[in-house]
Tab-separated table of C-alpha atoms and ligand atoms in Angstrom:
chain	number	residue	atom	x	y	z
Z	271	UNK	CA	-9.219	54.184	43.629
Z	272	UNK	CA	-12.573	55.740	45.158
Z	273	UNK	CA	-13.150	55.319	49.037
Z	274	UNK	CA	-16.614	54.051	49.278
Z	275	UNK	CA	-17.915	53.051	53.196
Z	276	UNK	CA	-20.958	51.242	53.603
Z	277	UNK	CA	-20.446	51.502	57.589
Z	278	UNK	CA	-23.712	53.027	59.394
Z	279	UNK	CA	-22.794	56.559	59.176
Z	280	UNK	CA	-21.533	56.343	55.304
Z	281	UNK	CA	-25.014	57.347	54.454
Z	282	UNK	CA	-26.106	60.157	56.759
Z	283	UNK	CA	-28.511	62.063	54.409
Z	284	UNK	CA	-31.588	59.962	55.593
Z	285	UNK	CA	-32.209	56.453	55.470
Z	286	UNK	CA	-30.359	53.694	57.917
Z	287	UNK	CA	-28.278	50.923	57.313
Z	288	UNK	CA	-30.165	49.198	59.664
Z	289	UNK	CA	-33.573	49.796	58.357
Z	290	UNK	CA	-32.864	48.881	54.985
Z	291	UNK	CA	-29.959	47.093	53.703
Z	292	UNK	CA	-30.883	47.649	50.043
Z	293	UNK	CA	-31.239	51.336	50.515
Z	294	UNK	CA	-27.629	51.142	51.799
Z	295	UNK	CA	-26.771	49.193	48.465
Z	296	UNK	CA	-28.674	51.623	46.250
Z	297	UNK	CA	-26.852	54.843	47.275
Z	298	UNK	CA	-23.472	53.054	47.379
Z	299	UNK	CA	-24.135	52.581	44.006
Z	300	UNK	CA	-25.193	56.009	43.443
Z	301	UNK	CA	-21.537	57.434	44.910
Z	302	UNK	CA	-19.788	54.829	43.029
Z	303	UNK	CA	-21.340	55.491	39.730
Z	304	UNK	CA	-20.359	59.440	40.309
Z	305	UNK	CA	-17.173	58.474	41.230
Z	306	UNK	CA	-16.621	56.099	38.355
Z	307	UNK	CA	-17.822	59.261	36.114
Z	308	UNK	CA	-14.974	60.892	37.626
Z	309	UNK	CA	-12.511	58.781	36.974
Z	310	UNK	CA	-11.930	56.163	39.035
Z	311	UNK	CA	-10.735	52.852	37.289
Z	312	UNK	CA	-11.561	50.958	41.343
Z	313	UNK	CA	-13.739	51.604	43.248
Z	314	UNK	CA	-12.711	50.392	47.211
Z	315	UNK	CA	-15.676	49.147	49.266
Z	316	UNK	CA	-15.444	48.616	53.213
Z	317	UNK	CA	-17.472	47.600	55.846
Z	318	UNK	CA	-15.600	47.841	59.001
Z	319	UNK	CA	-13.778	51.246	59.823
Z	320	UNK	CA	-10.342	51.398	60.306
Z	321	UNK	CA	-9.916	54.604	62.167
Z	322	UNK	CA	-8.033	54.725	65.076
Z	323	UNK	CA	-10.356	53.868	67.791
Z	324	UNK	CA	-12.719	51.839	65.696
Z	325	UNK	CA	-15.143	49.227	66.992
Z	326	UNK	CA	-14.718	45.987	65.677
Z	327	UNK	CA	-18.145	44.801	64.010
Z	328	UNK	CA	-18.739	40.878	63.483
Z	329	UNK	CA	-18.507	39.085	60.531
Z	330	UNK	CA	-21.889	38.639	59.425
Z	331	UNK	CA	-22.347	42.587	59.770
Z	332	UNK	CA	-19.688	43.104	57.856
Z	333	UNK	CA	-20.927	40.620	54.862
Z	334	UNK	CA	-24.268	42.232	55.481
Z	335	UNK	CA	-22.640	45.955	54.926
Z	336	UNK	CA	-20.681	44.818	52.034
Z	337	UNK	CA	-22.365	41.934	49.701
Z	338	UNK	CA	-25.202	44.160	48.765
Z	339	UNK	CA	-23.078	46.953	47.487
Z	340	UNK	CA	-20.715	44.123	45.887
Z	341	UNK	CA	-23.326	42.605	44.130
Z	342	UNK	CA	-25.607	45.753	43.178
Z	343	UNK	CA	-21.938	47.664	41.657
Z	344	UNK	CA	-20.648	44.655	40.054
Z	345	UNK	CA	-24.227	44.505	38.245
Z	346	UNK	CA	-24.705	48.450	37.323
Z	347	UNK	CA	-20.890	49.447	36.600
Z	348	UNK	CA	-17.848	48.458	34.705
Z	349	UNK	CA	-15.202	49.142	37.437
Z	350	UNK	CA	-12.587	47.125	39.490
Z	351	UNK	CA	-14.485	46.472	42.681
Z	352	UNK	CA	-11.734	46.194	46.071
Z	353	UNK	CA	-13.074	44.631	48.835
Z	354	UNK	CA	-11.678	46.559	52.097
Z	355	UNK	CA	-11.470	43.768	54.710
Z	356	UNK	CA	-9.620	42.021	56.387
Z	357	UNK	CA	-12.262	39.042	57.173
Z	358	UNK	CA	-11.657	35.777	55.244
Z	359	UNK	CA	-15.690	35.078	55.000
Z	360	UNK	CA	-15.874	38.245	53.500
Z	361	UNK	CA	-12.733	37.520	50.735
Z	362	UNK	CA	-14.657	34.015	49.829
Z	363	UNK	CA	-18.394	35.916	49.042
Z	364	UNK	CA	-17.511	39.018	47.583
Z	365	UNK	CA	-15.099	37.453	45.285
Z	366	UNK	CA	-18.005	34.861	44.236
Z	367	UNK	CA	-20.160	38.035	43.590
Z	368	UNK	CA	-17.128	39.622	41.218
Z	369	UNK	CA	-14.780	41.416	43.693
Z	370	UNK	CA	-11.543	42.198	41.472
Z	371	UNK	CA	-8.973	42.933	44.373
Z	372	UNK	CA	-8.199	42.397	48.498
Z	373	UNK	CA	-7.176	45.429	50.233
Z	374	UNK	CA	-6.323	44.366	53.544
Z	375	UNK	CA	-4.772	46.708	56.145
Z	376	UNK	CA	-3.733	43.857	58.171
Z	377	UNK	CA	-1.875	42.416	55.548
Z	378	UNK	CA	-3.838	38.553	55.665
Z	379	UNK	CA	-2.726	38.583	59.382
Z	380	UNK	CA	-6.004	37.254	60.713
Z	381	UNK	CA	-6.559	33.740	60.810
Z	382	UNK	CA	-7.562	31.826	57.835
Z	383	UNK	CA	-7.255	35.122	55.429
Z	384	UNK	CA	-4.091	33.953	53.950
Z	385	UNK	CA	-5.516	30.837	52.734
Z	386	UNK	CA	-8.804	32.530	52.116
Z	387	UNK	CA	-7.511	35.221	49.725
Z	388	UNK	CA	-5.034	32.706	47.862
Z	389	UNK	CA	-8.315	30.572	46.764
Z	390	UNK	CA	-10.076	33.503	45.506
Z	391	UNK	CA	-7.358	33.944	42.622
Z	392	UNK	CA	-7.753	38.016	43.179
Z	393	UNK	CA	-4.703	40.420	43.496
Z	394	UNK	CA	-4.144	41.390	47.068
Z	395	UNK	CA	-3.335	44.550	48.599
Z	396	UNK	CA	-0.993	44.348	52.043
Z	397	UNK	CA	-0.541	47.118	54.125
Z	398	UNK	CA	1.688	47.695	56.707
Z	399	UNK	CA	0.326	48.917	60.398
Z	400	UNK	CA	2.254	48.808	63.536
Z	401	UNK	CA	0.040	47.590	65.715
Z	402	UNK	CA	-2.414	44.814	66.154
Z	403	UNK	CA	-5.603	46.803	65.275
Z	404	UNK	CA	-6.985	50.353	64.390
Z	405	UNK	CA	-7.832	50.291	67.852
Z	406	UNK	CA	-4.341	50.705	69.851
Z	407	UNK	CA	-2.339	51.862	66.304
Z	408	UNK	CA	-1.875	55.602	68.012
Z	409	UNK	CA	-0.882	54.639	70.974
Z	410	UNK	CA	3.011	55.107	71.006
Z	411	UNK	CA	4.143	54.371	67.316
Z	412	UNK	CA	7.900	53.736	67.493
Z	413	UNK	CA	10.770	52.706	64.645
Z	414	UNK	CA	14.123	52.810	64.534
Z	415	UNK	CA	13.817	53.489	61.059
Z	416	UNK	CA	10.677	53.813	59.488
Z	417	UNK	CA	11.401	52.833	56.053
Z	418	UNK	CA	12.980	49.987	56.594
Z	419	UNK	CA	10.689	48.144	58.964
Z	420	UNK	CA	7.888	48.813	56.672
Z	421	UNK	CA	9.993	47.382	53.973
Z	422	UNK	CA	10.722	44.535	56.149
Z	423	UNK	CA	7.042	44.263	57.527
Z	424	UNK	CA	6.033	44.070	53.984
Z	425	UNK	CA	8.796	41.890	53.003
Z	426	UNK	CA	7.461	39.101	55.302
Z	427	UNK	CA	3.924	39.314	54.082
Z	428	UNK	CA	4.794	38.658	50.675
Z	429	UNK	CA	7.131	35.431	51.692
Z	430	UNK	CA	3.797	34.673	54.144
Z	431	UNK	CA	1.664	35.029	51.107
Z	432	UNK	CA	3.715	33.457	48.043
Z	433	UNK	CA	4.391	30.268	50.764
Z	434	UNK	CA	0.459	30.087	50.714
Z	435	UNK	CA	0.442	30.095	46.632
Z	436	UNK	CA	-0.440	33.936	46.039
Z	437	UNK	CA	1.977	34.799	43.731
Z	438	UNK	CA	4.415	37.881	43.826
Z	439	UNK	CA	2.761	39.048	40.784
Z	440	UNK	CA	-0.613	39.204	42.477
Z	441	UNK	CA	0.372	41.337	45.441
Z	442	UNK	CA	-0.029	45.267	45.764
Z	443	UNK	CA	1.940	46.859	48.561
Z	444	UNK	CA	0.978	50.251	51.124
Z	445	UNK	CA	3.157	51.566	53.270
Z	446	UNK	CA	-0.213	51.997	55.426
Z	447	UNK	CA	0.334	56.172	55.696
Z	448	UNK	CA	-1.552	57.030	59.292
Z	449	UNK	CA	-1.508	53.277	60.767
Z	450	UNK	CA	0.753	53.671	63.349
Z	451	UNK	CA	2.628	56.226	62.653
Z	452	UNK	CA	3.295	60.181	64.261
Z	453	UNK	CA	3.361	62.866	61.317
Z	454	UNK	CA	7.486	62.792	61.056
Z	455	UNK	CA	6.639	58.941	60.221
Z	456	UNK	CA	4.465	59.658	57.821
Z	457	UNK	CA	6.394	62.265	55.942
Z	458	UNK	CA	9.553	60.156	56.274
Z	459	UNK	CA	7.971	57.482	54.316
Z	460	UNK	CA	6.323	60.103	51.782
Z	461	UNK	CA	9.981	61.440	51.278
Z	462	UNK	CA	11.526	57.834	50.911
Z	463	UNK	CA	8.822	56.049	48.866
Z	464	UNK	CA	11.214	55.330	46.310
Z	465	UNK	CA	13.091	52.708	48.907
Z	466	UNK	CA	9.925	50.832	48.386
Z	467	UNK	CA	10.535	49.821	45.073
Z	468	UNK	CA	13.547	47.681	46.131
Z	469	UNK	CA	10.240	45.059	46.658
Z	470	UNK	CA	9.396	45.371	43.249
Z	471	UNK	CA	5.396	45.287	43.505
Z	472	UNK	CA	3.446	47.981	42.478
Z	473	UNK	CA	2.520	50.593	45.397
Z	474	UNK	CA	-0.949	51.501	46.562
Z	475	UNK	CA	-0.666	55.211	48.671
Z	476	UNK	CA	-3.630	56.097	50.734
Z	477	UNK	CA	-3.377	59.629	52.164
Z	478	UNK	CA	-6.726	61.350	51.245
Z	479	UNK	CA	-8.008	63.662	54.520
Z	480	UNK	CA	-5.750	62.131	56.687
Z	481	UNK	CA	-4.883	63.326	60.120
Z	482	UNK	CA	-1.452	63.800	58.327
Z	483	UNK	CA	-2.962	66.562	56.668
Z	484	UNK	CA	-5.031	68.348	59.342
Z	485	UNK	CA	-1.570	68.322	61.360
Z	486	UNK	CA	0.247	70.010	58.674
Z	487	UNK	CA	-2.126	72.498	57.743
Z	488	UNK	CA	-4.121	73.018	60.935
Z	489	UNK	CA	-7.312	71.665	58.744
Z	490	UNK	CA	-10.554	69.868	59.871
Z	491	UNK	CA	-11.414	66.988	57.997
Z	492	UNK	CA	-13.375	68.596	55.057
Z	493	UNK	CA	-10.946	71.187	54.224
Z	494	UNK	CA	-7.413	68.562	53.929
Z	495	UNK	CA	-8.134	68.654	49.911
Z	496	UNK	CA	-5.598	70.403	48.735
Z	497	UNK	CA	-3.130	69.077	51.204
Z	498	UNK	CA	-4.297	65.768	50.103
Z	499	UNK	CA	-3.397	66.919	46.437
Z	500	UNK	CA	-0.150	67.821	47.299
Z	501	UNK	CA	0.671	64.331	48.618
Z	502	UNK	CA	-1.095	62.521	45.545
Z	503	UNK	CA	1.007	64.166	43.520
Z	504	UNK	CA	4.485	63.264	45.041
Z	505	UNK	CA	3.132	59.948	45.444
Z	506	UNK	CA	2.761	59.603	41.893
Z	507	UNK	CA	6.030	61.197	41.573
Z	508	UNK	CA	7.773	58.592	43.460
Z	509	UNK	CA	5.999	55.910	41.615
Z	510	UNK	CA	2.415	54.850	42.879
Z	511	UNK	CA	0.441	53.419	40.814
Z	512	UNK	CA	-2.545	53.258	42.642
Z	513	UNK	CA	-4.000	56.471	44.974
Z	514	UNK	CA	-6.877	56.050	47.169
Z	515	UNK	CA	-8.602	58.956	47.822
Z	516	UNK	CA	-12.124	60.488	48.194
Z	517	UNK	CA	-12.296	63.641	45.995
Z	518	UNK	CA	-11.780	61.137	42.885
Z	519	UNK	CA	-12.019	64.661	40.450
Z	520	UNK	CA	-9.644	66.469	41.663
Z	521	UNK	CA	-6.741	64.031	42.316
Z	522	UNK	CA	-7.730	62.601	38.524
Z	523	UNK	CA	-6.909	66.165	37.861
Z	524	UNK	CA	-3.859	66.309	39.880
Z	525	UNK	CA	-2.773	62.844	38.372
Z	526	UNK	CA	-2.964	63.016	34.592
Z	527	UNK	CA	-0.977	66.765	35.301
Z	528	UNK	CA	1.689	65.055	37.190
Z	529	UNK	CA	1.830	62.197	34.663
Z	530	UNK	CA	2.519	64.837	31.780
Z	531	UNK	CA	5.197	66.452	33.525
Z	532	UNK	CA	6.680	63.405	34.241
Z	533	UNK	CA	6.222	62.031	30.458
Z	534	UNK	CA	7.644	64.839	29.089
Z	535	UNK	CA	10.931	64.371	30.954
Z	536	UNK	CA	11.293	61.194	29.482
Z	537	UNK	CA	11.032	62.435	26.112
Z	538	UNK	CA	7.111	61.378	25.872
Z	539	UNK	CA	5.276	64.502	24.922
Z	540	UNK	CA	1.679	63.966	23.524
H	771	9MG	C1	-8.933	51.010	54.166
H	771	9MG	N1	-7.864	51.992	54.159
H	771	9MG	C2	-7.825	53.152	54.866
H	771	9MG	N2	-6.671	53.787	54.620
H	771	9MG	C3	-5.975	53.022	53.754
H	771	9MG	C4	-4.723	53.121	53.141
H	771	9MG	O1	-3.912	54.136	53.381
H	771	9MG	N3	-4.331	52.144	52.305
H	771	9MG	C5	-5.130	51.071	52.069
H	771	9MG	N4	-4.672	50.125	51.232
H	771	9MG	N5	-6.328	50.917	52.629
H	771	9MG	C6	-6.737	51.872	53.451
């Protein structure tokens, strides 16, 4: 899955959102057809970003940001198009423009999204975060035990979510790596992915240049590739089936290595 923001400062290379939507829409398309090129089978489009300390934006900026690039990807490339939101106006229209999955990091907490993402038919991603909002995630993250009150948090949502006719087999789950959560959190839960699976859904790991990362390594944003690698890959070990990350190339890379090794030791050898 490649990251693809269509927030203000996505596109700093000249142009603004704000002057031009379409322009917006155009080089969205451009980095999604290079990352499709690359390898990426989805390509994840947001509007609103969820890093800690993020500004809310409204909802019609938000279908403003998004629907072009929905509607101008869906049109140019054969990819999976995730819509990353957590608005239910923007579930409704970018599923009627050809959205393929819901990847919300509020897990359909907001009002309405629930009901909104069950009448769209599409798969749904649920995350967990501790904490209301991107805004106050950081503040003091606390568990008792990390695993299990993810597992638990995520538990919920998908009772919350089959009660509201999504099925089970429709739902993705993220243990939400970086939303609310110190760096012994988030290696915990890399280390004890495999508890996960007791949910039996299909896990989504997001890790790419996270401040998990630059912790570890002492790395600014643009240099956390490699560590981001290195987490890919034991996420894949432990059984994700879905990685969301920028550097689509490299972690395709990383990936289809991972997936030999781990083919050959159950007798699969191409
Ligand atoms: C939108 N977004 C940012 N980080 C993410 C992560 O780790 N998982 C998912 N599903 N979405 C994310």
């Amino acid at each position: 899955m490649g990251i693809l923001n269509v927030t203000p400062d996505s596109f700093s290379d000249g142009g603004s959102y704000h002057d031009d939507g379409r322009l917006v829409a155009e080089r969205a398309l451009q980095r999604a057809a290079g990352m499709v090129a690359e390898g990426a089978g989805i390509i994840d489009i947001g509007g609103e970003s969820t890093r800690p300390g993020a500004e809310p934006v409204s909802v019609q900026e938000e279908l403003d940001r998004v629907l072009p690039a929905v509607e101008l990807i869906r049109r140019e490339l054969d990819v999976v198009i995730s819509i990353d939101s957590s608005t239910p106006e923007v579930f409704t229209e970018a599923a009627a423009l050809g959205a393929g999955l819901l990847n919300d990091v509020r897990a359909l907490a907001r009002d309405g999204a629930v009901a909104a993402a069950a009448a769209t038919g599409l798969p749904v991603c649920l995350m967990h975060m501790q904490g209301n909002t991107p805004a106050d995630m950081q503040l003091a993250p606390h568990y008792d035990d990390v695993v299990q009150e993810v597992s638990a948090f995520l538990s919920q949502r998908i009772g919350a979510c089959v009660a509201a006719g999504i099925p089970r087999e429709r739902l993705i789950l993220d243990p939400g790596f970086g939303f609310g959560k110190t760096l012994e959190h988030n290696l915990r839960l890399l280390n004890r992915m495999e508890e996960l699976h007791e949910l039996g859904l299909p896990l989504l790991v997001g890790t790419s240049r996270k401040t998990m990362v630059g912790q570890v390594l002492d790395r600014p944003v643009d240099q956390r590739l490699h560590g981001s690698l290195a987490t890919a890959v034991i996420a894949v070990g432990k059984g994700a089936r879905i990685i969301r990350v920028h550097d689509v190339a490299a972690t395709v890379d990383a990936v289809r290595m991972t997936e030999a090794v781990l083919r050959e030791a159950k007798g699969d050898v191409e």
